[in-house]
C-alpha cells in the first residue's frame, strides 16, 4: 500500500512533517475500512508527531481524526477528550 510506503519513507528520511501527514492518511484510510484499532494507533502517532513539531494545526486535525476513530470504536469518553484537546 502506498500510504504505508509513505510512512516508511518518512521514517527513513526523518521527515517528521511528512510522517505526520502520511500517518493521518493511513489512519483515515483505515477508519474508512472499519479497522478502528489500527486507525487509532496511526492517528495517535500522527498527532503526537505534529505536537512534537509544534505544528498546532496538524496536531488539531490529527486529534480530531483520532477522536473519530475512538468514537467509532465505542470509546466515546476518550473521543470527547480528544475533541476537546483539538479545540484547545
PDB file of N, CA and C in Angstrom:
ATOM      1  N   UNK A   1       0.841  -1.181   0.000  1.00  0.00           N
ATOM      2  CA  UNK A   1       0.000   0.000   0.000  1.00  0.00           C
ATOM      3  C   UNK A   1       0.884   1.241   0.000  1.00  0.00           C
ATOM      4  N   UNK A   2       0.511   2.204  -0.790  1.00  0.00           N
ATOM      5  CA  UNK A   2       1.317   3.422  -0.946  1.00  0.00           C
ATOM      6  C   UNK A   2       1.382   4.256   0.323  1.00  0.00           C
ATOM      7  N   UNK A   3       0.284   4.282   1.081  1.00  0.00           N
ATOM      8  CA  UNK A   3       0.284   5.047   2.326  1.00  0.00           C
ATOM      9  C   UNK A   3       1.317   4.539   3.296  1.00  0.00           C
ATOM     10  N   UNK A   4       1.384   3.225   3.442  1.00  0.00           N
ATOM     11  CA  UNK A   4       2.377   2.643   4.355  1.00  0.00           C
ATOM     12  C   UNK A   4       3.797   2.864   3.832  1.00  0.00           C
ATOM     13  N   UNK A   5       3.940   2.863   2.511  1.00  0.00           N
ATOM     14  CA  UNK A   5       5.255   3.144   1.921  1.00  0.00           C
ATOM     15  C   UNK A   5       5.666   4.582   2.223  1.00  0.00           C
ATOM     16  N   UNK A   6       4.706   5.497   2.197  1.00  0.00           N
ATOM     17  CA  UNK A   6       4.997   6.897   2.514  1.00  0.00           C
ATOM     18  C   UNK A   6       5.416   7.036   3.973  1.00  0.00           C
ATOM     19  N   UNK A   7       4.753   6.301   4.855  1.00  0.00           N
ATOM     20  CA  UNK A   7       5.124   6.317   6.273  1.00  0.00           C
ATOM     21  C   UNK A   7       6.559   5.816   6.424  1.00  0.00           C
ATOM     22  N   UNK A   8       6.865   4.707   5.784  1.00  0.00           N
ATOM     23  CA  UNK A   8       8.202   4.127   5.887  1.00  0.00           C
ATOM     24  C   UNK A   8       9.269   5.079   5.346  1.00  0.00           C
ATOM     25  N   UNK A   9       8.997   5.690   4.206  1.00  0.00           N
ATOM     26  CA  UNK A   9       9.954   6.624   3.620  1.00  0.00           C
ATOM     27  C   UNK A   9      10.176   7.823   4.541  1.00  0.00           C
ATOM     28  N   UNK A  10       9.106   8.352   5.105  1.00  0.00           N
ATOM     29  CA  UNK A  10       9.229   9.490   6.019  1.00  0.00           C
ATOM     30  C   UNK A  10      10.046   9.106   7.245  1.00  0.00           C
ATOM     31  N   UNK A  11       9.837   7.884   7.756  1.00  0.00           N
ATOM     32  CA  UNK A  11      10.633   7.424   8.902  1.00  0.00           C
ATOM     33  C   UNK A  11      12.114   7.325   8.516  1.00  0.00           C
ATOM     34  N   UNK A  12      12.384   6.759   7.350  1.00  0.00           N
ATOM     35  CA  UNK A  12      13.765   6.565   6.901  1.00  0.00           C
ATOM     36  C   UNK A  12      14.493   7.884   6.680  1.00  0.00           C
ATOM     37  N   UNK A  13      13.782   8.875   6.182  1.00  0.00           N
ATOM     38  CA  UNK A  13      14.409  10.159   5.873  1.00  0.00           C
ATOM     39  C   UNK A  13      14.363  11.133   7.036  1.00  0.00           C
ATOM     40  N   UNK A  14      13.593  10.807   8.073  1.00  0.00           N
ATOM     41  CA  UNK A  14      13.487  11.692   9.223  1.00  0.00           C
ATOM     42  C   UNK A  14      12.611  12.904   8.988  1.00  0.00           C
ATOM     43  N   UNK A  15      11.817  12.875   7.949  1.00  0.00           N
ATOM     44  CA  UNK A  15      10.920  13.992   7.625  1.00  0.00           C
ATOM     45  C   UNK A  15       9.667  13.901   8.506  1.00  0.00           C
ATOM     46  N   UNK A  16       9.728  14.557   9.657  1.00  0.00           N
ATOM     47  CA  UNK A  16       8.653  14.422  10.639  1.00  0.00           C
ATOM     48  C   UNK A  16       7.321  15.016  10.179  1.00  0.00           C
ATOM     49  N   UNK A  17       7.353  16.115   9.460  1.00  0.00           N
ATOM     50  CA  UNK A  17       6.105  16.690   8.945  1.00  0.00           C
ATOM     51  C   UNK A  17       5.434  15.753   7.960  1.00  0.00           C
ATOM     52  N   UNK A  18       6.238  15.172   7.079  1.00  0.00           N
ATOM     53  CA  UNK A  18       5.705  14.199   6.117  1.00  0.00           C
ATOM     54  C   UNK A  18       5.205  12.953   6.841  1.00  0.00           C
ATOM     55  N   UNK A  19       5.884  12.578   7.906  1.00  0.00           N
ATOM     56  CA  UNK A  19       5.451  11.413   8.678  1.00  0.00           C
ATOM     57  C   UNK A  19       4.075  11.649   9.288  1.00  0.00           C
ATOM     58  N   UNK A  20       3.883  12.813   9.869  1.00  0.00           N
ATOM     59  CA  UNK A  20       2.575  13.126  10.460  1.00  0.00           C
ATOM     60  C   UNK A  20       1.479  13.084   9.398  1.00  0.00           C
ATOM     61  N   UNK A  21       1.754  13.653   8.230  1.00  0.00           N
ATOM     62  CA  UNK A  21       0.750  13.665   7.158  1.00  0.00           C
ATOM     63  C   UNK A  21       0.466  12.249   6.654  1.00  0.00           C
ATOM     64  N   UNK A  22       1.510  11.453   6.467  1.00  0.00           N
ATOM     65  CA  UNK A  22       1.337  10.084   5.971  1.00  0.00           C
ATOM     66  C   UNK A  22       0.580   9.227   6.981  1.00  0.00           C
ATOM     67  N   UNK A  23       0.883   9.401   8.252  1.00  0.00           N
ATOM     68  CA  UNK A  23       0.161   8.644   9.279  1.00  0.00           C
ATOM     69  C   UNK A  23      -1.319   9.019   9.317  1.00  0.00           C
ATOM     70  N   UNK A  24      -1.613  10.303   9.139  1.00  0.00           N
ATOM     71  CA  UNK A  24      -3.025  10.721   9.083  1.00  0.00           C
ATOM     72  C   UNK A  24      -3.716  10.090   7.883  1.00  0.00           C
ATOM     73  N   UNK A  25      -3.046  10.081   6.751  1.00  0.00           N
ATOM     74  CA  UNK A  25      -3.611   9.474   5.546  1.00  0.00           C
ATOM     75  C   UNK A  25      -3.926   8.002   5.787  1.00  0.00           C
ATOM     76  N   UNK A  26      -2.939   7.264   6.291  1.00  0.00           N
ATOM     77  CA  UNK A  26      -3.132   5.838   6.552  1.00  0.00           C
ATOM     78  C   UNK A  26      -4.241   5.640   7.582  1.00  0.00           C
ATOM     79  N   UNK A  27      -4.216   6.427   8.641  1.00  0.00           N
ATOM     80  CA  UNK A  27      -5.245   6.302   9.676  1.00  0.00           C
ATOM     81  C   UNK A  27      -6.639   6.533   9.136  1.00  0.00           C
ATOM     82  N   UNK A  28      -6.792   7.544   8.304  1.00  0.00           N
ATOM     83  CA  UNK A  28      -8.119   7.824   7.746  1.00  0.00           C
ATOM     84  C   UNK A  28      -8.572   6.743   6.768  1.00  0.00           C
ATOM     85  N   UNK A  29      -7.640   6.175   6.036  1.00  0.00           N
ATOM     86  CA  UNK A  29      -7.992   5.044   5.167  1.00  0.00           C
ATOM     87  C   UNK A  29      -8.469   3.872   6.016  1.00  0.00           C
ATOM     88  N   UNK A  30      -7.763   3.608   7.118  1.00  0.00           N
ATOM     89  CA  UNK A  30      -8.143   2.510   7.998  1.00  0.00           C
ATOM     90  C   UNK A  30      -9.502   2.751   8.651  1.00  0.00           C
ATOM     91  N   UNK A  31      -9.804   4.007   8.984  1.00  0.00           N
ATOM     92  CA  UNK A  31     -11.142   4.327   9.501  1.00  0.00           C
ATOM     93  C   UNK A  31     -12.180   3.963   8.446  1.00  0.00           C
ATOM     94  N   UNK A  32     -11.921   4.345   7.206  1.00  0.00           N
ATOM     95  CA  UNK A  32     -12.841   4.035   6.114  1.00  0.00           C
ATOM     96  C   UNK A  32     -13.048   2.547   5.922  1.00  0.00           C
ATOM     97  N   UNK A  33     -12.029   1.765   6.238  1.00  0.00           N
ATOM     98  CA  UNK A  33     -12.126   0.305   6.115  1.00  0.00           C
ATOM     99  C   UNK A  33     -12.724  -0.348   7.356  1.00  0.00           C
ATOM    100  N   UNK A  34     -12.929   0.447   8.396  1.00  0.00           N
ATOM    101  CA  UNK A  34     -13.503  -0.095   9.623  1.00  0.00           C
ATOM    102  C   UNK A  34     -12.493  -0.728  10.556  1.00  0.00           C
ATOM    103  N   UNK A  35     -11.205  -0.530  10.304  1.00  0.00           N
ATOM    104  CA  UNK A  35     -10.157  -1.070  11.179  1.00  0.00           C
ATOM    105  C   UNK A  35      -9.798   0.005  12.202  1.00  0.00           C
ATOM    106  N   UNK A  36     -10.683   0.177  13.175  1.00  0.00           N
ATOM    107  CA  UNK A  36     -10.537   1.274  14.123  1.00  0.00           C
ATOM    108  C   UNK A  36      -9.341   1.135  15.067  1.00  0.00           C
ATOM    109  N   UNK A  37      -9.003  -0.066  15.529  1.00  0.00           N
ATOM    110  CA  UNK A  37      -7.802  -0.165  16.378  1.00  0.00           C
ATOM    111  C   UNK A  37      -6.523   0.280  15.646  1.00  0.00           C
ATOM    112  N   UNK A  38      -6.327  -0.187  14.424  1.00  0.00           N
ATOM    113  CA  UNK A  38      -5.143   0.210  13.655  1.00  0.00           C
ATOM    114  C   UNK A  38      -5.208   1.693  13.303  1.00  0.00           C
ATOM    115  N   UNK A  39      -6.401   2.184  12.989  1.00  0.00           N
ATOM    116  CA  UNK A  39      -6.561   3.604  12.678  1.00  0.00           C
ATOM    117  C   UNK A  39      -6.203   4.458  13.882  1.00  0.00           C
ATOM    118  N   UNK A  40      -6.666   4.058  15.051  1.00  0.00           N
ATOM    119  CA  UNK A  40      -6.366   4.807  16.274  1.00  0.00           C
ATOM    120  C   UNK A  40      -4.870   4.877  16.516  1.00  0.00           C
ATOM    121  N   UNK A  41      -4.195   3.771  16.306  1.00  0.00           N
ATOM    122  CA  UNK A  41      -2.744   3.726  16.509  1.00  0.00           C
ATOM    123  C   UNK A  41      -2.033   4.698  15.574  1.00  0.00           C
ATOM    124  N   UNK A  42      -2.381   4.666  14.300  1.00  0.00           N
ATOM    125  CA  UNK A  42      -1.742   5.558  13.328  1.00  0.00           C
ATOM    126  C   UNK A  42      -2.069   7.017  13.620  1.00  0.00           C
ATOM    127  N   UNK A  43      -3.321   7.296  13.944  1.00  0.00           N
ATOM    128  CA  UNK A  43      -3.736   8.675  14.169  1.00  0.00           C
ATOM    129  C   UNK A  43      -3.179   9.228  15.470  1.00  0.00           C
ATOM    130  N   UNK A  44      -3.061   8.389  16.493  1.00  0.00           N
ATOM    131  CA  UNK A  44      -2.429   8.845  17.738  1.00  0.00           C
ATOM    132  C   UNK A  44      -0.972   9.230  17.495  1.00  0.00           C
ATOM    133  N   UNK A  45      -0.290   8.433  16.694  1.00  0.00           N
ATOM    134  CA  UNK A  45       1.094   8.768  16.384  1.00  0.00           C
ATOM    135  C   UNK A  45       1.166  10.042  15.544  1.00  0.00           C
ATOM    136  N   UNK A  46       0.227  10.205  14.624  1.00  0.00           N
ATOM    137  CA  UNK A  46       0.226  11.389  13.758  1.00  0.00           C
ATOM    138  C   UNK A  46       0.119  12.663  14.573  1.00  0.00           C
ATOM    139  N   UNK A  47      -0.846  12.720  15.490  1.00  0.00           N
ATOM    140  CA  UNK A  47      -0.994  13.966  16.245  1.00  0.00           C
ATOM    141  C   UNK A  47       0.162  14.167  17.222  1.00  0.00           C
ATOM    142  N   UNK A  48       0.730  13.076  17.737  1.00  0.00           N
ATOM    143  CA  UNK A  48       1.869  13.209  18.640  1.00  0.00           C
ATOM    144  C   UNK A  48       3.097  13.756  17.910  1.00  0.00           C
ATOM    145  N   UNK A  49       3.325  13.286  16.693  1.00  0.00           N
ATOM    146  CA  UNK A  49       4.444  13.789  15.889  1.00  0.00           C
ATOM    147  C   UNK A  49       4.227  15.271  15.600  1.00  0.00           C
ATOM    148  N   UNK A  50       3.018  15.631  15.210  1.00  0.00           N
ATOM    149  CA  UNK A  50       2.717  17.032  14.918  1.00  0.00           C
ATOM    150  C   UNK A  50       2.907  17.898  16.162  1.00  0.00           C
ATOM    151  N   UNK A  51       2.488  17.398  17.315  1.00  0.00           N
ATOM    152  CA  UNK A  51       2.657  18.151  18.562  1.00  0.00           C
ATOM    153  C   UNK A  51       4.131  18.367  18.867  1.00  0.00           C
ATOM    154  N   UNK A  52       4.935  17.345  18.655  1.00  0.00           N
ATOM    155  CA  UNK A  52       6.378  17.460  18.906  1.00  0.00           C
ATOM    156  C   UNK A  52       7.022  18.494  17.998  1.00  0.00           C
ATOM    157  N   UNK A  53       6.447  18.657  16.810  1.00  0.00           N
ATOM    158  CA  UNK A  53       6.966  19.651  15.861  1.00  0.00           C
ATOM    159  C   UNK A  53       6.458  21.062  16.171  1.00  0.00           C
ATOM    160  N   UNK A  54       5.449  21.157  17.030  1.00  0.00           N
ATOM    161  CA  UNK A  54       4.829  22.448  17.288  1.00  0.00           C
ATOM    162  C   UNK A  54       3.889  22.871  16.182  1.00  0.00           C
ATOM    163  N   UNK A  55       3.441  21.911  15.381  1.00  0.00           N
ATOM    164  CA  UNK A  55       2.535  22.181  14.257  1.00  0.00           C
ATOM    165  C   UNK A  55       1.093  22.056  14.766  1.00  0.00           C
ATOM    166  N   UNK A  56       0.609  23.112  15.371  1.00  0.00           N
ATOM    167  CA  UNK A  56      -0.684  23.065  16.066  1.00  0.00           C
ATOM    168  C   UNK A  56      -1.851  22.718  15.140  1.00  0.00           C
ATOM    169  N   UNK A  57      -1.886  23.256  13.932  1.00  0.00           N
ATOM    170  CA  UNK A  57      -2.990  22.934  13.022  1.00  0.00           C
ATOM    171  C   UNK A  57      -2.998  21.453  12.671  1.00  0.00           C
ATOM    172  N   UNK A  58      -1.837  20.911  12.377  1.00  0.00           N
ATOM    173  CA  UNK A  58      -1.721  19.492  12.052  1.00  0.00           C
ATOM    174  C   UNK A  58      -2.066  18.637  13.267  1.00  0.00           C
ATOM    175  N   UNK A  59      -1.625  19.071  14.437  1.00  0.00           N
ATOM    176  CA  UNK A  59      -1.961  18.349  15.664  1.00  0.00           C
ATOM    177  C   UNK A  59      -3.475  18.320  15.882  1.00  0.00           C
ATOM    178  N   UNK A  60      -4.128  19.469  15.701  1.00  0.00           N
ATOM    179  CA  UNK A  60      -5.575  19.541  15.905  1.00  0.00           C
ATOM    180  C   UNK A  60      -6.323  18.649  14.920  1.00  0.00           C
ATOM    181  N   UNK A  61      -5.873  18.640  13.670  1.00  0.00           N
ATOM    182  CA  UNK A  61      -6.520  17.760  12.689  1.00  0.00           C
ATOM    183  C   UNK A  61      -6.327  16.292  13.073  1.00  0.00           C
ATOM    184  N   UNK A  62      -5.131  15.952  13.532  1.00  0.00           N
ATOM    185  CA  UNK A  62      -4.859  14.583  13.960  1.00  0.00           C
ATOM    186  C   UNK A  62      -5.681  14.184  15.163  1.00  0.00           C
ATOM    187  N   UNK A  63      -5.809  15.096  16.130  1.00  0.00           N
ATOM    188  CA  UNK A  63      -6.645  14.822  17.306  1.00  0.00           C
ATOM    189  C   UNK A  63      -8.095  14.597  16.896  1.00  0.00           C
ATOM    190  N   UNK A  64      -8.593  15.424  15.997  1.00  0.00           N
ATOM    191  CA  UNK A  64      -9.963  15.274  15.517  1.00  0.00           C
ATOM    192  C   UNK A  64     -10.154  13.937  14.815  1.00  0.00           C
ATOM    193  N   UNK A  65      -9.223  13.580  13.949  1.00  0.00           N
ATOM    194  CA  UNK A  65      -9.320  12.309  13.225  1.00  0.00           C
ATOM    195  C   UNK A  65      -9.237  11.127  14.194  1.00  0.00           C
ATOM    196  N   UNK A  66      -8.346  11.221  15.186  1.00  0.00           N
ATOM    197  CA  UNK A  66      -8.239  10.149  16.181  1.00  0.00           C
ATOM    198  C   UNK A  66      -9.532  10.041  16.980  1.00  0.00           C
ATOM    199  N   UNK A  67     -10.138  11.175  17.302  1.00  0.00           N
ATOM    200  CA  UNK A  67     -11.406  11.158  18.040  1.00  0.00           C
ATOM    201  C   UNK A  67     -12.480  10.410  17.264  1.00  0.00           C
ATOM    202  N   UNK A  68     -12.514  10.600  15.969  1.00  0.00           N
ATOM    203  CA  UNK A  68     -13.493   9.887  15.139  1.00  0.00           C
ATOM    204  C   UNK A  68     -13.272   8.383  15.238  1.00  0.00           C
ATOM    205  N   UNK A  69     -12.019   7.961  15.148  1.00  0.00           N
ATOM    206  CA  UNK A  69     -11.709   6.532  15.235  1.00  0.00           C
ATOM    207  C   UNK A  69     -12.122   5.967  16.590  1.00  0.00           C
ATOM    208  N   UNK A  70     -11.798   6.692  17.669  1.00  0.00           N
ATOM    209  CA  UNK A  70     -12.169   6.209  19.002  1.00  0.00           C
ATOM    210  C   UNK A  70     -13.682   6.186  19.193  1.00  0.00           C
ATOM    211  N   UNK A  71     -14.365   7.191  18.669  1.00  0.00           N
ATOM    212  CA  UNK A  71     -15.829   7.218  18.784  1.00  0.00           C
ATOM    213  C   UNK A  71     -16.430   6.015  18.073  1.00  0.00           C
ATOM    214  N   UNK A  72     -15.924   5.714  16.904  1.00  0.00           N
ATOM    215  CA  UNK A  72     -16.445   4.565  16.155  1.00  0.00           C
ATOM    216  C   UNK A  72     -16.097   3.240  16.817  1.00  0.00           C
ATOM    217  N   UNK A  73     -15.042   3.231  17.626  1.00  0.00           N
ATOM    218  CA  UNK A  73     -14.684   2.032  18.403  1.00  0.00           C
ATOM    219  C   UNK A  73     -15.587   1.876  19.618  1.00  0.00           C
ATOM    220  N   UNK A  74     -16.361   2.924  19.914  1.00  0.00           N
ATOM    221  CA  UNK A  74     -17.232   2.888  21.076  1.00  0.00           C
ATOM    222  C   UNK A  74     -16.628   3.536  22.307  1.00  0.00           C
ATOM    223  N   UNK A  75     -15.460   4.114  22.178  1.00  0.00           N
ATOM    224  CA  UNK A  75     -14.795   4.764  23.302  1.00  0.00           C
ATOM    225  C   UNK A  75     -15.112   6.258  23.251  1.00  0.00           C
ATOM    226  N   UNK A  76     -16.354   6.570  23.576  1.00  0.00           N
ATOM    227  CA  UNK A  76     -16.844   7.938  23.441  1.00  0.00           C
ATOM    228  C   UNK A  76     -16.147   8.883  24.413  1.00  0.00           C
ATOM    229  N   UNK A  77     -15.879   8.425  25.619  1.00  0.00           N
ATOM    230  CA  UNK A  77     -15.237   9.284  26.618  1.00  0.00           C
ATOM    231  C   UNK A  77     -13.860   9.757  26.132  1.00  0.00           C
ATOM    232  N   UNK A  78     -13.082   8.848  25.600  1.00  0.00           N
ATOM    233  CA  UNK A  78     -11.763   9.232  25.084  1.00  0.00           C
ATOM    234  C   UNK A  78     -11.916  10.130  23.850  1.00  0.00           C
ATOM    235  N   UNK A  79     -12.898   9.839  23.028  1.00  0.00           N
ATOM    236  CA  UNK A  79     -13.139  10.673  21.850  1.00  0.00           C
ATOM    237  C   UNK A  79     -13.443  12.112  22.259  1.00  0.00           C
ATOM    238  N   UNK A  80     -14.273  12.280  23.270  1.00  0.00           N
ATOM    239  CA  UNK A  80     -14.611  13.627  23.739  1.00  0.00           C
ATOM    240  C   UNK A  80     -13.356  14.341  24.235  1.00  0.00           C
ATOM    241  N   UNK A  81     -12.503  13.620  24.962  1.00  0.00           N
ATOM    242  CA  UNK A  81     -11.253  14.203  25.438  1.00  0.00           C
ATOM    243  C   UNK A  81     -10.399  14.688  24.262  1.00  0.00           C
ATOM    244  N   UNK A  82     -10.306  13.873  23.223  1.00  0.00           N
ATOM    245  CA  UNK A  82      -9.513  14.258  22.055  1.00  0.00           C
ATOM    246  C   UNK A  82     -10.125  15.450  21.326  1.00  0.00           C
ATOM    247  N   UNK A  83     -11.466  15.453  21.179  1.00  0.00           N
ATOM    248  CA  UNK A  83     -12.131  16.601  20.554  1.00  0.00           C
ATOM    249  C   UNK A  83     -11.832  17.882  21.337  1.00  0.00           C
ATOM    250  N   UNK A  84     -11.893  17.801  22.667  1.00  0.00           N
ATOM    251  CA  UNK A  84     -11.628  18.977  23.496  1.00  0.00           C
ATOM    252  C   UNK A  84     -10.187  19.450  23.330  1.00  0.00           C
ATOM    253  N   UNK A  85      -9.261  18.517  23.252  1.00  0.00           N
ATOM    254  CA  UNK A  85      -7.856  18.879  23.050  1.00  0.00           C
ATOM    255  C   UNK A  85      -7.657  19.521  21.678  1.00  0.00           C
ATOM    256  N   UNK A  86      -8.384  19.041  20.688  1.00  0.00           N
ATOM    257  CA  UNK A  86      -8.284  19.615  19.346  1.00  0.00           C
ATOM    258  C   UNK A  86      -8.758  21.069  19.336  1.00  0.00           C
ATOM    259  N   UNK A  87      -9.749  21.365  20.146  1.00  0.00           N
ATOM    260  CA  UNK A  87     -10.317  22.716  20.181  1.00  0.00           C
ATOM    261  C   UNK A  87      -9.538  23.682  21.074  1.00  0.00           C
ATOM    262  N   UNK A  88      -8.693  23.147  21.933  1.00  0.00           N
ATOM    263  CA  UNK A  88      -7.966  23.996  22.909  1.00  0.00           C
ATOM    264  C   UNK A  88      -6.946  24.890  22.218  1.00  0.00           C
TER     265      UNK A  88
END
